[in-house]
Amino acid sequence: MVTGIRALIKEVKTFELSHQGIDSASGFIWQWLEGIKVRRESAMRSRLAFEDALLSILENKDDIKEFSVKLGYSFGSPVIILGYGGIRFDPLADAGDGESTLMYQLMQKMDYVPSYSARHGQNEVIFRIEKIRIKSEVLMAAAVLMAVVIGLLGRYISPDIKDGIAHYGLDLVTEVFMSLLSTFSGFMIFVILINGICGIGNISDFSKIGKTVIGRYISFTLLGGALMTAIALPFFKLQWGETSGRSDLPSQLYDVFVGIFPSNPIKPFYDGDMMQIVFLAIFVGVVMLTLQGRVETVKSFVIESDLLITKAVSVICVMLPLFIFASLLSMFWNIGFGALISMWKPLVLCLIGLIYPVLKLIFISIRYKISPVLILKRISKGLITAFTTSSTVAAFQTIRDNMTCGLGVDSKLFDLSYPIGMQLYNSTYLLNYLLVVLYMAESYTIPVSFVWILLAFLFSVVFATATPCVAGGTLICIGIMMNNLSIPSEALALAGTLSIVMDFVLTSERVFLSEMELYLQARILGMADDKTVRG
């Protein structure tokens, strides 16, 4: 069989398609994985996905009697290639029960789901294993440190040399990076929102459980976001005044409402008008839902466009540490280090995000008579992983184990609710965006009004839902918000640095909140094993 990718194959073996054959193949690939340098968690995920794929084939395809396993490298990365004959059958997508749709899409974005191809009567599932590499968080922290060190050395560099470096080096990097991002950002948010609306709508139609989950996530995200906004707002010294040509509140609200509707479908993307892009996405997504199965080709196009653009943006974001370095160094040389010192306020205020999950923890403890210390012990590994990596992706498998094995949540509820929560239950992301734009408005004395605050809140709600699953996804959304809230673009480097630092705390808060809400859902729906959490 000819593989669908260019790969240097090291080992090939054929197995009988049976439970014993699957166990033998799993041991075969694990022995190979232990001998090469890859992240252990990545190797474990690939092995589990490999076993799930084979079990799916065994349960759904009686005509397949054997399968082959190829081990090798593709473009320097280790790969496992599972091959089998018969008609086209994707074991991780075609065998879904409907409620796993969002989980499958979420795992695709996380690079947890392998790629599938079929040709000439042969099927291939390709598992790519992540190599050991420097994490993006480490690179960005190094970029900030280098900018601080070289910024301090700037006093010993002549002004002419600094101007030359800034003009031909630093400014070039920032302009190229922002131009590349702006090329994709509008359309990326557009397809992410449509994809989310279609997926969530299908889940809501599919089951009463789905409707319960979605209703709780939406209502508690808005409630929690409003609560945290009300707490944070008094801490900022904002310049209240007119933000448009019309001073009275009803007229400003009228202008905002009318401005949501675009004059044509192209202009919002050309102008970068995010409110109009969001309106178009919601409108198109709802229309697609009403058409049900008659637009499956369009839905497939949207899903694939989402994956394509997200991947393109992730490639662009390889430049993110360089952008952070160039932007911060330019700022340090121009205005000094005072801006960094004043960052303490939003960093302290991001701890507000702990209020919400702690309230849920106290409620669970009282309502179900479970020690809060015991609950925290059950979920501690996921919280630590999220805090140390600032990544829900890295913590994903640990979170799943915590919820299903530690707290006794039914795995079917987790597979349904967790991906919806990652898309809808993002009050900590909402807090991140609000704190950053409020801090930037204070620092740059941007005139604000009730309408400005309302728009900032609405943008935060939208982007908390539509944040791309890539390094730098938060920075992309912050840049769009700043552009639409009249905050100067030169503030983006400081905003990005602030967001990166806060992200470590807010990611762990997000995981904490998601786990508490998911456990509450399980208890309400009767899908939690009380003996597991107490045992």
Coordinates of C-alpha atoms in Angstrom, one line a residue:
M1 CA 0.0 0.0 0.0
V2 CA 1.3 3.4 -0.9
T3 CA 1.0 6.0 1.9
G4 CA -0.7 9.3 1.4
I5 CA 2.2 11.2 2.9
R6 CA 5.9 11.2 2.3
A7 CA 7.3 9.1 5.1
L8 CA 10.5 7.3 5.9
I9 CA 9.2 4.0 7.0
K10 CA 11.2 2.2 9.7
E11 CA 9.0 -0.8 10.6
V12 CA 6.0 -2.5 9.1
K13 CA 3.8 -5.3 10.6
T14 CA 0.5 -6.9 9.9
F15 CA -2.0 -8.0 12.6
E16 CA -5.3 -9.8 12.7
L17 CA -8.3 -7.5 13.4
S18 CA -9.3 -8.9 16.8
H19 CA -9.0 -7.8 20.4
Q20 CA -5.9 -9.8 20.7
G21 CA -4.5 -8.3 17.5
I22 CA -5.2 -4.8 18.8
D23 CA -3.4 -5.5 22.0
S24 CA -0.4 -6.8 20.1
A25 CA -0.3 -3.8 17.8
S26 CA -0.7 -1.4 20.7
G27 CA 2.3 -3.0 22.4
F28 CA 4.2 -2.9 19.1
I29 CA 3.8 0.8 18.7
W30 CA 4.4 1.6 22.4
Q31 CA 7.7 -0.3 22.3
W32 CA 8.7 1.9 19.3
L33 CA 7.5 5.1 21.0
E34 CA 9.5 4.4 24.1
G35 CA 12.7 4.3 22.0
I36 CA 12.3 7.7 20.3
K37 CA 12.4 11.2 21.8
V38 CA 8.8 12.4 22.0
R39 CA 6.6 13.9 24.6
R40 CA 5.2 11.1 26.8
E41 CA 1.7 12.7 26.9
S42 CA 1.7 13.0 23.1
A43 CA 2.7 9.3 22.8
M44 CA 0.0 8.3 25.2
R45 CA -2.7 10.2 23.3
S46 CA -1.6 8.7 20.0
R47 CA -1.6 5.2 21.4
L48 CA -5.1 5.7 22.9
A49 CA -6.4 7.2 19.6
F50 CA -4.8 4.3 17.7
E51 CA -6.6 1.8 19.9
D52 CA -9.9 3.7 19.6
A53 CA -9.7 3.7 15.8
L54 CA -9.1 -0.1 15.7
L55 CA -12.0 -0.8 18.1
S56 CA -14.2 1.4 15.9
I57 CA -13.2 -0.6 12.9
L58 CA -13.7 -3.9 14.7
E59 CA -17.2 -2.9 15.9
N60 CA -18.4 -1.4 12.5
K61 CA -16.7 -3.3 9.7
D62 CA -17.2 -7.1 9.7
D63 CA -15.5 -7.4 6.3
I64 CA -12.1 -6.3 7.4
K65 CA -10.0 -9.2 8.8
E66 CA -6.5 -7.6 9.2
F67 CA -4.7 -4.3 9.3
S68 CA -1.1 -3.1 8.9
V69 CA 0.9 -0.8 11.1
K70 CA 3.8 1.3 9.6
L71 CA 6.2 3.2 11.9
G72 CA 8.4 6.0 10.6
Y73 CA 9.0 9.7 10.1
S74 CA 7.4 12.4 8.0
F75 CA 9.2 15.7 7.7
G76 CA 11.2 14.8 10.8
S77 CA 8.1 14.0 12.9
P78 CA 7.3 10.5 14.1
V79 CA 4.2 9.0 12.5
I80 CA 2.1 5.8 12.9
I81 CA 0.2 4.8 9.8
L82 CA -2.7 2.4 10.3
G83 CA -3.8 0.7 7.0
Y84 CA -6.8 -1.5 6.2
G85 CA -8.8 -2.4 3.1
G86 CA -12.4 -2.1 2.2
I87 CA -14.7 0.8 1.3
R88 CA -14.1 4.3 2.6
F89 CA -14.5 4.4 6.4
D90 CA -13.0 6.9 8.8
P91 CA -13.1 5.1 12.2
L92 CA -13.0 8.3 14.3
A93 CA -15.6 10.3 12.4
D94 CA -18.0 8.1 10.6
A95 CA -18.8 6.0 13.7
G96 CA -19.9 9.0 15.7
D97 CA -23.3 9.0 17.5
G98 CA -24.0 12.7 16.7
E99 CA -23.2 13.9 20.2
S100 CA -19.5 13.5 19.6
T101 CA -19.4 15.9 16.7
L102 CA -18.1 18.8 18.7
M103 CA -15.6 16.7 20.6
Y104 CA -14.2 15.5 17.2
Q105 CA -13.9 19.0 15.9
L106 CA -12.3 20.2 19.2
M107 CA -9.8 17.4 19.0
Q108 CA -9.0 18.2 15.4
K109 CA -8.0 21.7 16.4
M110 CA -5.9 20.4 19.2
D111 CA -4.1 18.0 16.8
Y112 CA -5.4 15.1 18.9
V113 CA -7.3 13.6 15.9
P114 CA -5.2 11.9 13.2
S115 CA -5.7 12.6 9.5
Y116 CA -7.6 10.1 7.3
S117 CA -7.4 9.3 3.6
A118 CA -8.7 6.6 1.3
R119 CA -7.8 5.7 -2.3
H120 CA -7.7 2.6 -4.5
G121 CA -9.6 0.6 -2.0
Q122 CA -7.2 1.2 0.8
N123 CA -7.8 3.3 4.0
E124 CA -5.1 5.1 6.0
V125 CA -5.2 6.8 9.4
I126 CA -2.1 8.8 10.1
F127 CA -1.1 9.6 13.7
R128 CA 1.5 12.4 14.1
I129 CA 3.4 12.4 17.4
E130 CA 4.6 15.7 18.7
K131 CA 8.3 16.0 19.0
I132 CA 10.0 17.5 22.1
R133 CA 10.4 21.2 21.3
I134 CA 10.5 24.5 23.1
K135 CA 7.0 25.6 24.2
S136 CA 5.6 28.8 22.8
E137 CA 5.1 30.2 26.3
V138 CA 8.9 29.8 27.0
L139 CA 9.8 31.5 23.7
M140 CA 7.4 34.4 24.5
A141 CA 8.8 34.7 28.0
A142 CA 12.3 34.7 26.5
A143 CA 11.3 37.4 24.0
V144 CA 10.0 39.7 26.8
L145 CA 13.2 39.1 28.9
M146 CA 15.4 39.9 25.8
A147 CA 13.4 43.1 25.1
V148 CA 13.9 44.2 28.7
V149 CA 17.6 43.5 28.7
I150 CA 18.3 45.2 25.3
G151 CA 15.9 48.0 26.3
L152 CA 18.0 48.7 29.4
L153 CA 21.2 48.7 27.2
G154 CA 19.6 51.3 24.9
R155 CA 21.0 54.1 26.9
Y156 CA 24.4 53.1 25.7
I157 CA 23.4 53.0 22.0
S158 CA 23.5 56.2 19.9
P159 CA 20.1 57.6 18.9
D160 CA 20.9 57.3 15.2
I161 CA 21.7 53.6 15.5
K162 CA 18.5 53.0 17.5
D163 CA 16.4 54.8 14.9
G164 CA 17.9 52.7 12.2
I165 CA 17.3 49.5 14.1
A166 CA 13.7 50.6 14.9
H167 CA 12.9 51.7 11.3
Y168 CA 14.5 48.9 9.3
G169 CA 14.1 46.0 11.8
L170 CA 11.6 46.4 14.6
D171 CA 9.0 48.3 12.6
L172 CA 9.3 45.9 9.7
V173 CA 8.7 42.9 11.9
T174 CA 5.6 44.4 13.6
E175 CA 4.1 45.6 10.3
V176 CA 4.6 42.3 8.5
F177 CA 3.2 40.3 11.4
M178 CA 0.1 42.5 11.8
S179 CA -0.5 42.6 8.0
L180 CA -0.4 38.8 7.8
L181 CA -2.8 38.5 10.8
S182 CA -5.3 41.1 9.5
T183 CA -5.4 39.2 6.2
F184 CA -7.0 36.2 8.0
S185 CA -8.5 37.5 11.2
G186 CA -11.9 38.7 10.0
F187 CA -12.7 35.5 7.9
M188 CA -11.3 33.3 10.7
I189 CA -13.7 34.7 13.3
F190 CA -16.5 34.4 10.7
V191 CA -16.0 30.7 10.1
I192 CA -15.3 29.9 13.7
L193 CA -18.6 31.4 14.8
I194 CA -20.6 29.7 12.0
N195 CA -18.9 26.4 12.8
G196 CA -19.8 26.8 16.4
I197 CA -23.4 27.8 15.8
C198 CA -24.0 24.8 13.5
G199 CA -22.3 22.3 15.8
I200 CA -24.1 23.6 18.9
G201 CA -27.4 23.7 17.1
N202 CA -27.1 20.1 16.0
I203 CA -26.3 19.1 19.6
S204 CA -29.2 21.1 21.0
D205 CA -31.6 19.4 18.5
F206 CA -30.1 16.0 19.2
S207 CA -30.8 15.7 22.9
K208 CA -32.4 17.2 25.9
I209 CA -29.1 16.9 27.7
G210 CA -27.5 19.1 25.0
K211 CA -30.1 21.8 25.5
T212 CA -29.6 21.7 29.3
V213 CA -25.8 22.0 28.9
I214 CA -25.9 24.8 26.3
G215 CA -28.5 26.8 28.3
R216 CA -26.4 26.6 31.5
Y217 CA -23.2 27.5 29.7
I218 CA -24.6 30.6 28.0
S219 CA -26.5 31.9 31.0
F220 CA -23.7 31.4 33.5
T221 CA -21.1 32.9 31.1
L222 CA -23.1 36.1 30.8
L223 CA -23.9 36.2 34.5
G224 CA -20.3 35.5 35.5
G225 CA -18.9 38.0 33.0
A226 CA -21.3 40.7 34.1
L227 CA -20.5 40.1 37.7
M228 CA -16.7 40.2 37.2
T229 CA -17.1 43.3 35.0
A230 CA -19.0 45.1 37.7
I231 CA -16.3 44.2 40.3
A232 CA -13.4 45.2 38.1
L233 CA -14.7 48.5 36.5
P234 CA -14.4 50.7 39.6
F235 CA -10.6 50.0 39.9
F236 CA -9.8 51.8 36.6
K237 CA -9.5 55.6 36.3
L238 CA -11.2 56.0 33.0
Q239 CA -11.8 59.2 31.1
W240 CA -15.5 59.4 30.7
G241 CA -16.7 61.5 27.9
E242 CA -18.2 61.5 24.4
T243 CA -16.9 58.8 22.1
S244 CA -18.9 59.7 19.0
G245 CA -20.5 62.7 17.4
R246 CA -23.7 62.3 19.3
S247 CA -23.7 62.8 23.0
D248 CA -27.1 61.5 24.2
L249 CA -27.2 57.8 25.1
P250 CA -30.3 56.8 23.0
S251 CA -28.6 58.3 19.9
Q252 CA -25.4 56.5 20.6
L253 CA -27.2 53.2 21.1
Y254 CA -29.2 53.8 17.9
D255 CA -25.9 54.4 15.9
V256 CA -24.4 51.2 17.3
F257 CA -27.5 49.2 16.4
V258 CA -27.7 50.6 12.9
G259 CA -24.0 50.1 12.4
I260 CA -24.3 46.3 13.0
F261 CA -26.0 45.8 9.6
P262 CA -23.6 45.9 6.6
S263 CA -24.4 47.5 3.3
N264 CA -22.9 44.5 1.4
P265 CA -21.3 41.1 2.5
I266 CA -17.8 42.1 1.4
K267 CA -17.4 45.5 3.0
P268 CA -17.2 44.3 6.7
F269 CA -14.1 42.1 5.8
Y270 CA -12.5 44.9 3.8
D271 CA -13.1 47.5 6.6
G272 CA -12.4 45.1 9.5
D273 CA -15.7 46.0 11.1
M274 CA -16.0 43.1 13.6
M275 CA -19.6 43.8 14.7
Q276 CA -20.8 43.5 11.2
I277 CA -18.7 40.3 10.6
V278 CA -20.2 38.8 13.8
F279 CA -23.7 39.7 12.7
L280 CA -23.1 38.1 9.3
A281 CA -21.7 35.0 11.0
I282 CA -24.7 34.6 13.3
F283 CA -27.1 35.3 10.5
V284 CA -25.5 32.7 8.2
G285 CA -25.1 30.2 11.0
V286 CA -28.8 30.4 12.0
V287 CA -30.0 30.2 8.3
M288 CA -27.8 27.1 7.9
L289 CA -29.4 25.5 11.0
T290 CA -32.9 26.1 9.6
L291 CA -31.9 24.4 6.3
Q292 CA -30.9 21.3 8.3
G293 CA -29.4 18.6 6.0
R294 CA -29.7 20.5 2.8
V295 CA -26.4 22.4 3.2
E296 CA -24.1 19.5 4.3
T297 CA -21.6 20.5 1.6
V298 CA -21.5 24.1 2.9
K299 CA -21.1 22.8 6.4
S300 CA -18.2 20.7 5.4
F301 CA -16.7 23.7 3.6
V302 CA -17.0 25.8 6.8
I303 CA -15.5 23.1 9.0
E304 CA -12.6 22.6 6.6
S305 CA -12.1 26.4 6.2
D306 CA -12.0 26.7 10.0
L307 CA -9.3 24.1 10.2
L308 CA -7.4 25.6 7.2
I309 CA -7.4 29.2 8.5
T310 CA -6.6 28.1 12.0
K311 CA -3.6 26.2 10.7
A312 CA -2.5 29.2 8.5
V313 CA -2.8 31.5 11.5
S314 CA -0.8 29.1 13.7
V315 CA 2.0 29.2 11.1
I316 CA 1.9 33.0 11.1
C317 CA 2.0 32.9 14.9
V318 CA 5.4 31.3 14.8
M319 CA 6.5 34.9 14.4
L320 CA 4.7 35.9 17.7
P321 CA 7.8 35.8 20.0
L322 CA 9.7 37.9 17.4
F323 CA 6.7 40.4 17.2
I324 CA 6.6 40.6 21.1
F325 CA 10.3 41.3 21.2
A326 CA 10.3 43.9 18.4
S327 CA 7.2 45.7 19.7
L328 CA 8.3 45.8 23.4
L329 CA 11.8 46.9 22.5
S330 CA 10.5 49.7 20.4
M331 CA 8.2 50.8 23.2
F332 CA 11.0 50.7 25.8
W333 CA 13.3 52.8 23.7
N334 CA 10.5 55.3 23.0
I335 CA 8.6 55.7 26.3
G336 CA 10.7 53.7 28.9
F337 CA 9.6 51.0 31.4
G338 CA 6.9 52.9 33.2
A339 CA 4.1 50.9 31.4
L340 CA 5.4 47.6 32.8
I341 CA 5.4 48.8 36.4
S342 CA 1.8 49.9 36.1
M343 CA 0.7 46.4 35.0
W344 CA 0.2 45.3 38.6
K345 CA -3.5 46.4 38.6
P346 CA -4.9 44.0 35.9
L347 CA -2.6 41.3 37.2
V348 CA -4.1 41.5 40.6
L349 CA -7.6 42.0 39.3
C350 CA -7.4 38.8 37.2
L351 CA -7.7 36.9 40.5
I352 CA -11.3 38.1 40.4
G353 CA -11.9 35.1 38.1
L354 CA -11.4 32.8 41.2
I355 CA -14.6 34.1 42.8
Y356 CA -16.9 32.3 40.4
P357 CA -15.5 28.8 40.6
V358 CA -15.0 29.1 44.4
L359 CA -18.7 30.0 44.8
K360 CA -19.6 26.9 42.8
L361 CA -17.2 24.7 44.9
I362 CA -18.8 26.0 48.1
F363 CA -22.3 25.3 46.6
I364 CA -21.3 21.7 45.6
S365 CA -19.7 21.1 49.0
I366 CA -22.9 22.2 50.9
R367 CA -25.5 20.8 48.5
Y368 CA -23.9 17.3 48.1
K369 CA -22.0 17.2 51.5
I370 CA -18.6 16.6 49.9
S371 CA -15.4 18.1 51.4
P372 CA -14.1 20.9 49.2
V373 CA -10.6 19.7 50.1
L374 CA -11.5 16.3 48.6
I375 CA -12.8 17.9 45.4
L376 CA -9.7 20.0 45.0
K377 CA -7.5 16.9 45.5
R378 CA -9.4 15.1 42.7
I379 CA -8.9 17.9 40.2
S380 CA -5.5 19.2 41.3
K381 CA -3.5 17.7 38.5
G382 CA -5.5 19.4 35.8
L383 CA -5.3 22.7 37.6
I384 CA -1.5 22.4 38.0
T385 CA -1.0 21.5 34.3
A386 CA -3.2 24.4 33.2
F387 CA -1.4 26.9 35.4
T388 CA 2.1 25.8 34.4
T389 CA 1.4 25.5 30.7
S390 CA -1.4 28.2 30.3
S391 CA -2.9 25.6 27.9
T392 CA -6.2 23.7 28.1
V393 CA -4.8 21.6 25.3
A394 CA -1.9 20.3 27.4
A395 CA -4.3 19.7 30.3
F396 CA -7.0 18.0 28.2
Q397 CA -6.4 14.4 29.0
T398 CA -5.7 15.1 32.6
I399 CA -9.0 17.0 32.9
R400 CA -10.8 14.1 31.3
D401 CA -9.3 11.7 33.8
N402 CA -10.0 14.0 36.7
M403 CA -13.7 14.3 35.8
T404 CA -14.4 10.7 34.8
C405 CA -12.1 8.8 37.2
G406 CA -11.8 11.3 40.0
L407 CA -15.2 12.8 40.3
G408 CA -17.2 10.0 38.7
V409 CA -18.7 12.0 35.8
D410 CA -20.1 9.9 33.0
S411 CA -17.6 9.9 30.1
K412 CA -20.5 10.4 27.6
L413 CA -21.5 13.6 29.4
F414 CA -17.9 14.7 29.4
D415 CA -17.5 14.1 25.6
L416 CA -20.7 16.1 25.0
S417 CA -20.4 18.9 27.5
Y418 CA -16.6 19.6 27.6
P419 CA -16.2 20.7 24.0
I420 CA -19.4 22.9 24.2
G421 CA -17.9 24.4 27.4
M422 CA -14.6 25.2 25.7
Q423 CA -16.6 27.1 23.1
L424 CA -19.3 28.8 25.3
Y425 CA -18.2 28.7 29.0
N426 CA -15.4 31.3 28.8
S427 CA -16.1 33.9 31.5
T428 CA -12.4 33.9 32.4
Y429 CA -11.4 34.6 28.8
L430 CA -14.1 37.3 28.9
L431 CA -12.4 38.8 32.0
N432 CA -9.0 38.7 30.2
Y433 CA -10.2 40.7 27.3
L434 CA -12.1 43.2 29.5
L435 CA -9.2 43.8 31.8
V436 CA -6.8 44.3 28.9
V437 CA -8.9 46.9 27.0
L438 CA -9.9 48.7 30.3
Y439 CA -6.2 48.9 31.2
M440 CA -5.2 50.1 27.8
A441 CA -8.1 52.7 27.8
E442 CA -6.8 54.0 31.2
S443 CA -3.1 54.0 30.1
Y444 CA -3.8 55.8 26.8
T445 CA -6.6 58.1 28.2
I446 CA -9.1 56.9 25.7
P447 CA -12.5 58.6 26.1
V448 CA -15.1 56.0 27.2
S449 CA -18.9 56.1 27.7
F450 CA -21.6 53.6 28.6
V451 CA -21.8 52.6 24.9
W452 CA -18.0 52.0 24.8
I453 CA -18.2 49.8 27.9
L454 CA -21.2 47.9 26.4
L455 CA -19.3 47.3 23.1
A456 CA -16.2 46.2 25.1
F457 CA -18.4 43.7 27.0
L458 CA -20.1 42.4 23.8
F459 CA -16.7 42.1 22.0
S460 CA -15.4 40.2 25.0
V461 CA -18.4 37.8 25.0
V462 CA -17.9 37.1 21.2
F463 CA -14.2 36.6 21.3
A464 CA -14.4 34.5 24.5
T465 CA -16.4 32.2 22.3
A466 CA -14.4 32.6 19.1
T467 CA -10.8 32.7 20.3
P468 CA -8.7 30.6 17.9
C469 CA -7.1 27.5 19.2
V470 CA -3.6 28.6 18.3
A471 CA -0.7 30.3 20.1
G472 CA -1.4 34.0 19.8
G473 CA -5.1 33.5 19.3
T474 CA -5.9 35.8 22.3
L475 CA -3.6 38.5 20.9
I476 CA -5.4 38.4 17.6
C477 CA -8.7 39.0 19.3
I478 CA -7.2 41.8 21.5
G479 CA -5.9 43.5 18.3
I480 CA -9.3 43.4 16.7
M481 CA -11.0 44.8 19.9
M482 CA -8.4 47.6 20.1
N483 CA -9.0 48.6 16.5
N484 CA -12.8 48.7 17.0
L485 CA -12.5 50.6 20.4
S486 CA -10.2 53.3 19.1
I487 CA -7.2 52.1 21.1
P488 CA -3.9 52.9 19.3
S489 CA -2.2 49.9 17.6
E490 CA 1.1 50.6 19.3
A491 CA -0.5 49.4 22.6
L492 CA -0.8 45.9 21.2
A493 CA 2.7 44.8 22.4
L494 CA 2.0 45.8 26.0
A495 CA -1.5 44.4 25.8
G496 CA -0.1 41.1 24.4
T497 CA 2.5 40.9 27.2
L498 CA -0.1 41.5 29.8
S499 CA -2.4 38.9 28.3
I500 CA 0.3 36.3 28.2
V501 CA 1.1 36.8 31.9
M502 CA -2.5 36.8 32.9
D503 CA -3.2 33.7 30.8
F504 CA -1.4 31.4 33.2
V505 CA -3.7 32.4 36.0
L506 CA -6.9 32.7 33.9
T507 CA -6.4 29.3 32.2
S508 CA -6.2 27.5 35.5
E509 CA -9.3 29.5 36.6
R510 CA -11.1 28.5 33.4
V511 CA -10.3 24.8 34.0
F512 CA -11.4 25.1 37.6
L513 CA -14.7 26.7 36.6
S514 CA -15.4 24.2 33.8
E515 CA -14.8 21.3 36.1
M516 CA -17.1 22.6 38.8
E517 CA -19.9 23.4 36.3
L518 CA -19.5 20.0 34.6
Y519 CA -19.7 18.2 37.9
L520 CA -22.9 20.2 38.7
Q521 CA -24.4 19.2 35.4
A522 CA -23.6 15.5 36.1
R523 CA -25.3 15.7 39.4
I524 CA -28.4 17.5 38.1
L525 CA -28.7 15.0 35.1
G526 CA -28.0 11.9 37.3
M527 CA -24.7 11.2 35.4
A528 CA -22.3 11.2 38.3
D529 CA -21.2 8.2 40.4
D530 CA -21.2 9.5 44.0
K531 CA -19.1 6.5 45.2
T532 CA -16.2 7.5 42.9
V533 CA -15.7 10.9 44.3
R534 CA -16.0 9.7 47.9
G535 CA -14.0 6.5 47.5

